[in-house]
Amino acid sequence: MSVPSDARLDTLLQHTGQAPLDPATGSGPVAMPSMRTSTVRFADMEALDRAQAAKARGERVPTYGRVGLQTHAALETLLCELEGGTRAFLAPSGMAAISMALLALAGQGDHILAADCVYAPVRYLHKTILSRMGVRMDFVRPTVEALTAALRPETRVLYLESPGSLLLEMLDLPALARWGRAHGLVVVVDNTWGSGYVYRPLALGADVSVVAATKYIGGHSDLMLGAAVACDEALNRRLGETHYALGSTVSADDAWLALRGARTLGLRMRQSAVHALEVCRWLESRPEVSRLFHPAWPADPGHALWRRDAQGSNGLLSVAVDFDGAGARRLIDALRLFGIGYSWGGYESLVTQVEPQALQTHGYWAEQADARLRAGSVLRLHIGLEDPRDLIADLQQAFTQALA
Ligand SMILES: *Cc1c(COP(=O)(O)O)cnc(C)c1O
């Protein structure tokens, strides 16, 4: 039994990373077990020498537990299938994967250009660690014009996220990646939104894709995990060195959970995406809604880019409502099925209020001149796998209560 070389992604997601068969019995488990171990043992010194030699050539050969054994390797292979990379480096969270990638690619005196719409803790990474190392980072509008104006002789990395955090604006990733490469920059993209299933930055011209498997890949809100995936051999070596030096390690149980989640990634993302569109349709009918931010929604300004570059969508959407801060809080508190909480990509629906200070860092928001929009509040919803009719009924009663 082997997977045909032309198998499609949904097939690969089921067949990649199967547990090996025991040659003595010719049988093995269907599901990859969680291989918990802190170290590796060898049959003899020659076997150890062979492993060391392969490792020196840059191959993924565990000689100690930190890099992980078959469970980790299976997840890495699957992440490579998703992202179209050749190596995946696991990290204990999405943020740890981002830190690992930026620490691998920038050093003293270097400059990183980042989109102003990226996941906000990246600014904190710069403030607390990268700046102390002498790395300068600027957050600018992700347009060729703005990036060109901010480019410096010492710029080394272009760091993007598409669609952007908070307002989900689609970037023209192929154009930005082309520009970055033309200026000798390594293009790194946070692909947590697409998770390799509905958006594939490496195929769109990026060099490194980082993903929080905490979100859709895990999919059940029960683990934290991240990865950096790349194709280029020199980049893989660079990421591998940093991964090793940081001692970044992931529990076999968490790798196992991520692998288990990935088997149903397609189903869950597709279903959440259908539900999100139904919720969008209802929200659009509400007089209190001034804007929807969801690239799969036909009225979204990023819809054409989404159609061109993405293979699907997910359950994440932001919505601008006419309620002031207090009204938005009443609305959120009135919801029964939406948990109040950060994160997304799990089976369940969640809601947060997007903080006005966070919006201020976003050039895209500053460009929204509409006074009505700016007077209101922005909520971020993750639409989960509940029956969308129940979610809509819940929103309906919460709007009514917030208006009362
Ligand atoms: C959640 C998130 C991360 C960080 O992932 P953690 O596993 O929570 O550290 C990074 N980028 C984006 C876009 C995210 O939504």
Short mmCIF file of C-alpha atoms and ligand atoms in Angstrom, two decimals:
data_model
loop_
_atom_site.label_atom_id
_atom_site.label_comp_id
_atom_site.label_asym_id
_atom_site.label_seq_id
_atom_site.Cartn_x
_atom_site.Cartn_y
_atom_site.Cartn_z
CA MET A 1 0.00 0.00 0.00
CA SER A 2 1.46 3.32 -1.02
CA VAL A 3 0.10 6.77 -1.81
CA PRO A 4 0.01 7.60 -5.55
CA SER A 5 2.43 10.39 -6.39
CA ASP A 6 -0.40 12.49 -7.85
CA ALA A 7 -2.62 12.16 -4.77
CA ARG A 8 -4.46 15.32 -3.83
CA LEU A 9 -4.12 17.19 -0.57
CA ASP A 10 -7.23 15.64 1.05
CA THR A 11 -5.82 12.20 0.33
CA LEU A 12 -2.36 13.10 1.58
CA LEU A 13 -3.87 14.45 4.80
CA GLN A 14 -5.23 10.97 5.54
CA HIS A 15 -2.23 8.92 4.40
CA THR A 16 0.84 10.96 5.29
CA GLY A 17 2.71 9.97 8.42
CA GLN A 18 1.30 6.50 8.92
CA ALA A 19 2.90 4.35 11.59
CA PRO A 20 5.55 1.96 10.19
CA LEU A 21 4.84 -1.77 10.01
CA ASP A 22 6.75 -4.15 12.25
CA PRO A 23 8.85 -6.29 9.85
CA ALA A 24 8.55 -9.27 12.21
CA THR A 25 4.73 -9.36 12.13
CA GLY A 26 4.00 -7.45 8.95
CA SER A 27 1.48 -5.35 10.85
CA GLY A 28 1.27 -2.04 12.61
CA PRO A 29 -1.15 0.46 14.08
CA VAL A 30 -3.38 2.52 11.81
CA ALA A 31 -2.94 5.65 13.89
CA MET A 32 0.57 6.87 14.61
CA PRO A 33 1.12 6.42 18.35
CA SER A 34 2.52 9.18 20.52
CA MET A 35 6.14 8.18 20.80
CA ARG A 36 7.18 9.69 24.09
CA THR A 37 10.88 9.40 24.77
CA SER A 38 13.65 11.68 25.94
CA THR A 39 16.40 9.89 24.07
CA VAL A 40 17.26 7.35 21.40
CA ARG A 41 19.11 4.05 21.71
CA PHE A 42 21.22 2.38 19.03
CA ALA A 43 21.84 -1.30 18.26
CA ASP A 44 25.61 -0.79 18.11
CA MET A 45 28.26 1.89 17.69
CA GLU A 46 28.14 1.52 13.92
CA ALA A 47 24.44 2.41 13.90
CA LEU A 48 25.20 5.46 16.01
CA ASP A 49 28.02 6.47 13.61
CA ARG A 50 25.66 6.15 10.64
CA ALA A 51 23.09 8.34 12.38
CA GLN A 52 25.69 10.99 13.24
CA ALA A 53 26.98 11.04 9.66
CA ALA A 54 23.45 11.47 8.25
CA LYS A 55 22.75 14.23 10.75
CA ALA A 56 25.97 16.01 9.73
CA ARG A 57 24.65 15.97 6.14
CA GLY A 58 21.59 17.85 7.37
CA GLU A 59 19.17 14.90 7.34
CA ARG A 60 16.49 14.57 9.95
CA VAL A 61 18.00 11.79 12.07
CA PRO A 62 17.25 11.85 15.78
CA THR A 63 20.14 10.97 18.07
CA TYR A 64 18.41 12.42 21.11
CA GLY A 65 14.83 13.08 22.11
CA ARG A 66 14.68 16.81 21.64
CA VAL A 67 13.96 16.75 17.90
CA GLY A 68 11.39 14.01 18.40
CA LEU A 69 10.99 10.59 16.82
CA GLN A 70 8.32 9.17 14.49
CA THR A 71 5.33 11.12 15.82
CA HIS A 72 7.14 14.42 15.32
CA ALA A 73 8.52 13.30 11.95
CA ALA A 74 5.03 12.34 10.78
CA LEU A 75 3.65 15.74 11.71
CA GLU A 76 6.57 17.50 10.05
CA THR A 77 5.99 15.54 6.83
CA LEU A 78 2.32 16.42 6.91
CA LEU A 79 3.07 20.11 7.47
CA CYS A 80 5.46 19.97 4.50
CA GLU A 81 2.65 18.51 2.37
CA LEU A 82 0.31 21.27 3.49
CA GLU A 83 2.72 24.14 2.95
CA GLY A 84 4.63 22.73 -0.03
CA GLY A 85 7.93 22.78 1.88
CA THR A 86 10.75 20.29 2.30
CA ARG A 87 11.42 20.72 6.03
CA ALA A 88 9.20 21.76 8.94
CA PHE A 89 10.61 22.81 12.31
CA LEU A 90 8.24 22.40 15.22
CA ALA A 91 7.95 24.88 18.06
CA PRO A 92 5.91 24.80 21.27
CA SER A 93 3.57 27.56 20.02
CA GLY A 94 2.89 29.63 16.95
CA MET A 95 4.64 32.57 18.59
CA ALA A 96 7.69 30.37 19.31
CA ALA A 97 7.78 29.44 15.60
CA ILE A 98 7.69 33.13 14.63
CA SER A 99 10.48 33.95 17.11
CA MET A 100 12.55 31.03 15.85
CA ALA A 101 12.19 32.13 12.23
CA LEU A 102 13.07 35.78 12.91
CA LEU A 103 15.98 34.87 15.18
CA ALA A 104 17.24 32.55 12.43
CA LEU A 105 17.09 35.24 9.77
CA ALA A 106 18.13 38.50 11.42
CA GLY A 107 21.11 39.54 13.50
CA GLN A 108 22.81 42.64 14.80
CA GLY A 109 22.45 45.62 12.48
CA ASP A 110 19.80 43.93 10.33
CA HIS A 111 16.47 45.46 9.48
CA ILE A 112 13.14 43.64 9.18
CA LEU A 113 10.26 45.14 7.24
CA ALA A 114 6.93 43.92 8.53
CA ALA A 115 3.35 44.48 7.43
CA ASP A 116 1.40 46.64 9.89
CA CYS A 117 -1.39 44.04 9.95
CA VAL A 118 0.62 41.19 11.48
CA TYR A 119 -0.24 39.37 14.67
CA ALA A 120 0.38 41.99 17.38
CA PRO A 121 2.73 39.97 19.65
CA VAL A 122 5.33 40.19 16.86
CA ARG A 123 5.70 43.85 17.84
CA TYR A 124 6.35 42.69 21.39
CA LEU A 125 9.02 40.27 20.15
CA HIS A 126 10.74 43.22 18.55
CA LYS A 127 10.33 45.47 21.55
CA THR A 128 11.65 42.97 24.09
CA ILE A 129 14.24 40.86 22.26
CA LEU A 130 15.02 41.81 18.67
CA SER A 131 15.64 45.48 19.48
CA ARG A 132 18.00 44.46 22.30
CA MET A 133 19.92 42.34 19.75
CA GLY A 134 20.30 45.38 17.51
CA VAL A 135 17.64 44.34 15.01
CA ARG A 136 15.48 47.16 13.74
CA MET A 137 11.93 46.41 12.70
CA ASP A 138 9.47 48.71 10.96
CA PHE A 139 5.76 48.00 10.58
CA VAL A 140 4.43 49.56 7.39
CA ARG A 141 1.50 49.30 5.00
CA PRO A 142 1.93 46.13 2.96
CA THR A 143 2.05 47.86 -0.42
CA VAL A 144 5.00 47.96 -2.78
CA GLU A 145 5.06 51.79 -2.52
CA ALA A 146 5.17 51.89 1.29
CA LEU A 147 7.68 49.05 1.50
CA THR A 148 9.93 50.68 -1.09
CA ALA A 149 9.90 53.89 0.93
CA ALA A 150 10.87 52.01 4.11
CA LEU A 151 13.52 49.77 2.52
CA ARG A 152 17.04 50.21 3.94
CA PRO A 153 20.41 48.92 2.76
CA GLU A 154 20.42 46.58 5.79
CA THR A 155 16.89 45.20 5.27
CA ARG A 156 17.09 41.39 5.27
CA VAL A 157 13.59 40.09 5.93
CA LEU A 158 10.08 40.91 4.74
CA TYR A 159 7.54 39.66 7.29
CA LEU A 160 3.90 39.42 6.19
CA GLU A 161 0.57 37.92 7.14
CA SER A 162 -2.28 37.44 4.68
CA PRO A 163 -5.05 38.03 5.33
CA GLY A 164 -4.03 40.40 8.12
CA SER A 165 -4.84 39.84 11.76
CA LEU A 166 -7.89 41.70 13.14
CA LEU A 167 -9.38 42.97 9.87
CA LEU A 168 -8.49 40.10 7.53
CA GLU A 169 -7.40 42.25 4.60
CA MET A 170 -5.97 40.17 1.77
CA LEU A 171 -2.48 41.14 0.68
CA ASP A 172 -1.25 40.82 -2.88
CA LEU A 173 1.24 38.24 -1.69
CA PRO A 174 2.67 37.28 -5.11
CA ALA A 175 3.47 40.94 -5.86
CA LEU A 176 4.93 41.61 -2.40
CA ALA A 177 7.00 38.41 -2.44
CA ARG A 178 8.32 39.27 -5.90
CA TRP A 179 9.30 42.71 -4.66
CA GLY A 180 10.98 41.22 -1.57
CA ARG A 181 12.96 38.70 -3.55
CA ALA A 182 14.01 41.33 -6.07
CA HIS A 183 15.56 43.20 -3.12
CA GLY A 184 17.30 40.11 -1.76
CA LEU A 185 14.96 39.77 1.24
CA VAL A 186 13.84 36.52 2.80
CA VAL A 187 10.04 36.58 2.67
CA VAL A 188 8.39 35.11 5.78
CA VAL A 189 4.61 34.76 5.98
CA ASP A 190 2.41 33.92 8.96
CA ASN A 191 0.01 31.39 7.45
CA THR A 192 -2.10 30.59 10.47
CA TRP A 193 -5.26 31.77 8.65
CA GLY A 194 -4.72 29.43 5.71
CA SER A 195 -2.90 26.68 7.62
CA GLY A 196 -1.57 25.32 4.32
CA TYR A 197 -5.02 24.08 3.38
CA VAL A 198 -6.73 27.17 1.96
CA TYR A 199 -3.67 29.39 1.43
CA ARG A 200 -0.12 28.39 0.50
CA PRO A 201 2.43 31.22 0.78
CA LEU A 202 5.38 29.17 -0.50
CA ALA A 203 3.52 28.56 -3.76
CA LEU A 204 2.74 32.30 -3.91
CA GLY A 205 6.44 33.25 -3.70
CA ALA A 206 7.30 33.30 0.02
CA ASP A 207 10.43 31.63 1.39
CA VAL A 208 9.25 30.64 4.85
CA SER A 209 5.73 29.92 6.09
CA VAL A 210 5.09 30.00 9.82
CA VAL A 211 1.90 28.58 11.23
CA ALA A 212 0.22 28.33 14.61
CA ALA A 213 -1.04 24.74 14.61
CA THR A 214 -2.76 25.84 17.82
CA LYS A 215 -5.57 27.12 15.58
CA TYR A 216 -7.03 25.08 12.69
CA ILE A 217 -4.49 22.26 12.48
CA GLY A 218 -4.99 21.19 16.09
CA GLY A 219 -8.57 22.28 15.64
CA HIS A 220 -9.89 21.26 19.04
CA SER A 221 -8.63 24.07 21.29
CA ASP A 222 -6.57 21.63 23.29
CA LEU A 223 -2.96 22.21 22.29
CA MET A 224 -0.36 24.85 21.55
CA LEU A 225 2.03 24.20 18.68
CA GLY A 226 3.74 26.02 15.84
CA ALA A 227 6.00 25.35 12.90
CA ALA A 228 8.25 27.08 10.40
CA VAL A 229 8.29 25.47 6.96
CA ALA A 230 10.66 26.21 4.09
CA CYS A 231 11.85 24.75 0.81
CA ASP A 232 15.29 26.17 0.19
CA GLU A 233 18.16 24.04 1.50
CA ALA A 234 20.23 26.94 2.88
CA LEU A 235 17.16 28.34 4.63
CA ASN A 236 16.31 24.94 6.06
CA ARG A 237 19.83 24.66 7.43
CA ARG A 238 19.58 28.11 8.98
CA LEU A 239 16.22 27.33 10.58
CA GLY A 240 17.52 23.94 11.74
CA GLU A 241 20.53 25.52 13.48
CA THR A 242 18.36 28.02 15.30
CA HIS A 243 15.78 25.39 16.20
CA TYR A 244 18.55 23.25 17.68
CA ALA A 245 20.28 26.11 19.48
CA LEU A 246 17.03 27.34 21.04
CA GLY A 247 16.25 23.85 22.32
CA SER A 248 12.77 24.33 20.96
CA THR A 249 10.92 21.11 21.58
CA VAL A 250 7.38 19.84 21.41
CA SER A 251 5.80 17.06 23.45
CA ALA A 252 5.11 13.88 21.48
CA ASP A 253 1.57 14.01 22.82
CA ASP A 254 1.07 17.46 21.33
CA ALA A 255 2.56 16.38 18.00
CA TRP A 256 0.15 13.43 18.11
CA LEU A 257 -2.82 15.73 18.81
CA ALA A 258 -1.82 18.00 15.93
CA LEU A 259 -1.51 15.02 13.60
CA ARG A 260 -4.91 13.77 14.70
CA GLY A 261 -6.40 17.22 14.17
CA ALA A 262 -4.85 17.54 10.72
CA ARG A 263 -6.73 14.47 9.46
CA THR A 264 -9.98 16.45 9.59
CA LEU A 265 -8.51 19.88 8.81
CA GLY A 266 -10.24 20.11 5.42
CA LEU A 267 -13.66 19.11 6.72
CA ARG A 268 -13.55 21.49 9.64
CA MET A 269 -12.27 24.47 7.67
CA ARG A 270 -14.83 23.96 4.91
CA GLN A 271 -17.69 23.61 7.36
CA SER A 272 -16.67 26.65 9.42
CA ALA A 273 -16.34 28.63 6.19
CA VAL A 274 -19.90 27.71 5.14
CA HIS A 275 -21.21 28.71 8.57
CA ALA A 276 -19.26 31.98 8.51
CA LEU A 277 -20.88 32.95 5.20
CA GLU A 278 -24.32 32.22 6.65
CA VAL A 279 -23.52 34.42 9.63
CA CYS A 280 -22.23 37.13 7.27
CA ARG A 281 -25.51 36.99 5.33
CA TRP A 282 -27.46 37.53 8.55
CA LEU A 283 -25.13 40.25 9.83
CA GLU A 284 -25.45 42.12 6.54
CA SER A 285 -29.22 42.31 7.10
CA ARG A 286 -28.77 44.07 10.44
CA PRO A 287 -29.04 47.86 10.41
CA GLU A 288 -26.40 48.08 13.20
CA VAL A 289 -23.71 46.46 11.03
CA SER A 290 -21.61 48.92 9.05
CA ARG A 291 -18.91 46.60 7.63
CA LEU A 292 -17.97 42.96 7.37
CA PHE A 293 -14.36 41.90 7.16
CA HIS A 294 -14.20 38.41 5.63
CA PRO A 295 -12.37 37.85 2.34
CA ALA A 296 -14.76 35.12 1.15
CA TRP A 297 -17.66 37.61 1.45
CA PRO A 298 -18.26 39.00 -2.07
CA ALA A 299 -18.47 42.62 -0.86
CA ASP A 300 -15.09 42.43 0.91
CA PRO A 301 -12.50 44.58 -0.89
CA GLY A 302 -10.05 41.65 -0.76
CA HIS A 303 -12.50 39.27 -2.40
CA ALA A 304 -10.83 39.30 -5.84
CA LEU A 305 -7.40 38.59 -4.34
CA TRP A 306 -8.96 35.87 -2.21
CA ARG A 307 -10.52 34.26 -5.30
CA ARG A 308 -7.22 34.42 -7.12
CA ASP A 309 -4.88 33.21 -4.36
CA ALA A 310 -6.85 31.13 -1.84
CA GLN A 311 -8.40 27.69 -2.19
CA GLY A 312 -11.01 28.24 0.48
CA SER A 313 -11.83 30.15 3.60
CA ASN A 314 -12.50 29.58 7.28
CA GLY A 315 -14.70 30.68 10.15
CA LEU A 316 -12.92 33.88 11.08
CA LEU A 317 -14.64 37.22 10.53
CA SER A 318 -14.62 40.71 11.95
CA VAL A 319 -17.64 42.94 11.99
CA ALA A 320 -18.01 46.66 12.60
CA VAL A 321 -21.17 47.51 14.53
CA ASP A 322 -22.72 50.84 15.47
CA PHE A 323 -22.49 50.12 19.21
CA ASP A 324 -20.09 52.18 21.29
CA GLY A 325 -17.66 50.39 23.59
CA ALA A 326 -20.26 49.84 26.31
CA GLY A 327 -22.87 48.62 23.81
CA ALA A 328 -20.39 46.19 22.28
CA ARG A 329 -19.65 44.84 25.73
CA ARG A 330 -23.38 44.37 26.38
CA LEU A 331 -23.73 42.53 23.09
CA ILE A 332 -20.81 40.22 23.87
CA ASP A 333 -22.01 39.54 27.40
CA ALA A 334 -25.47 38.64 26.07
CA LEU A 335 -24.13 35.91 23.76
CA ARG A 336 -24.73 32.40 25.03
CA LEU A 337 -23.11 30.15 22.45
CA PHE A 338 -20.06 32.29 21.68
CA GLY A 339 -17.37 31.94 24.31
CA ILE A 340 -15.60 35.19 25.13
CA GLY A 341 -12.02 34.46 24.31
CA TYR A 342 -9.01 34.96 22.09
CA SER A 343 -7.90 32.33 19.64
CA TRP A 344 -9.89 30.65 16.87
CA GLY A 345 -9.71 27.61 14.63
CA GLY A 346 -11.26 25.24 17.16
CA TYR A 347 -14.61 23.46 16.85
CA GLU A 348 -16.39 26.16 18.84
CA SER A 349 -17.50 29.72 18.30
CA LEU A 350 -15.67 32.53 20.06
CA VAL A 351 -15.98 36.30 20.22
CA THR A 352 -13.69 39.15 21.25
CA GLN A 353 -13.88 42.90 21.00
CA VAL A 354 -11.03 44.23 18.88
CA GLU A 355 -9.40 46.83 21.08
CA PRO A 356 -9.38 50.35 19.59
CA GLN A 357 -5.65 50.73 20.43
CA ALA A 358 -4.91 47.58 18.42
CA LEU A 359 -6.85 49.01 15.46
CA GLN A 360 -4.80 52.21 15.63
CA THR A 361 -1.62 50.28 14.72
CA HIS A 362 -3.35 49.13 11.54
CA GLY A 363 -2.93 51.40 8.51
CA TYR A 364 -5.86 49.64 6.85
CA TRP A 365 -8.12 50.92 9.62
CA ALA A 366 -6.76 54.46 9.29
CA GLU A 367 -7.74 54.33 5.60
CA GLN A 368 -11.37 53.58 6.48
CA ALA A 369 -12.62 57.15 6.30
CA ASP A 370 -16.28 56.25 6.95
CA ALA A 371 -17.27 58.20 10.09
CA ARG A 372 -19.99 55.72 10.99
CA LEU A 373 -17.53 52.85 10.92
CA ARG A 374 -15.05 54.72 13.05
CA ALA A 375 -17.64 55.69 15.66
CA GLY A 376 -18.61 52.08 16.30
CA SER A 377 -16.88 48.97 17.59
CA VAL A 378 -15.25 46.01 15.90
CA LEU A 379 -15.92 42.48 17.05
CA ARG A 380 -14.01 39.43 15.94
CA LEU A 381 -16.00 36.25 15.64
CA HIS A 382 -14.81 32.74 15.12
CA ILE A 383 -17.67 30.73 13.68
CA GLY A 384 -17.37 27.13 14.76
CA LEU A 385 -19.16 23.91 13.95
CA GLU A 386 -22.40 24.56 15.84
CA ASP A 387 -25.59 24.67 13.77
CA PRO A 388 -25.40 28.14 12.19
CA ARG A 389 -29.14 28.65 12.81
CA ASP A 390 -28.42 28.46 16.54
CA LEU A 391 -25.50 30.86 16.21
CA ILE A 392 -27.66 33.33 14.28
CA ALA A 393 -30.46 33.04 16.85
CA ASP A 394 -27.90 33.71 19.56
CA LEU A 395 -26.60 36.79 17.74
CA GLN A 396 -30.17 37.95 17.18
CA GLN A 397 -31.10 37.84 20.87
CA ALA A 398 -27.76 39.47 21.82
CA PHE A 399 -28.34 42.37 19.38
CA THR A 400 -31.82 42.81 20.85
CA GLN A 401 -30.44 42.90 24.39
CA ALA A 402 -27.63 45.28 23.45
CA LEU A 403 -30.18 47.67 21.92
CA ALA A 404 -32.46 47.55 24.97
C1 LIG B 1 -2.64 32.64 17.42
C2 LIG B 1 -1.77 33.19 16.39
C3 LIG B 1 -0.38 33.10 16.47
C4 LIG B 1 0.31 32.55 17.69
O1 LIG B 1 0.06 31.22 17.94
P1 LIG B 1 0.22 30.64 19.43
O2 LIG B 1 0.26 29.17 19.23
O3 LIG B 1 -0.95 31.12 20.20
O4 LIG B 1 1.51 31.18 19.98
C5 LIG B 1 0.37 33.60 15.45
N1 LIG B 1 -0.19 34.17 14.37
C6 LIG B 1 -1.51 34.27 14.24
C7 LIG B 1 -2.08 34.91 13.03
C8 LIG B 1 -2.35 33.80 15.24
O5 LIG B 1 -3.67 33.95 15.12
#
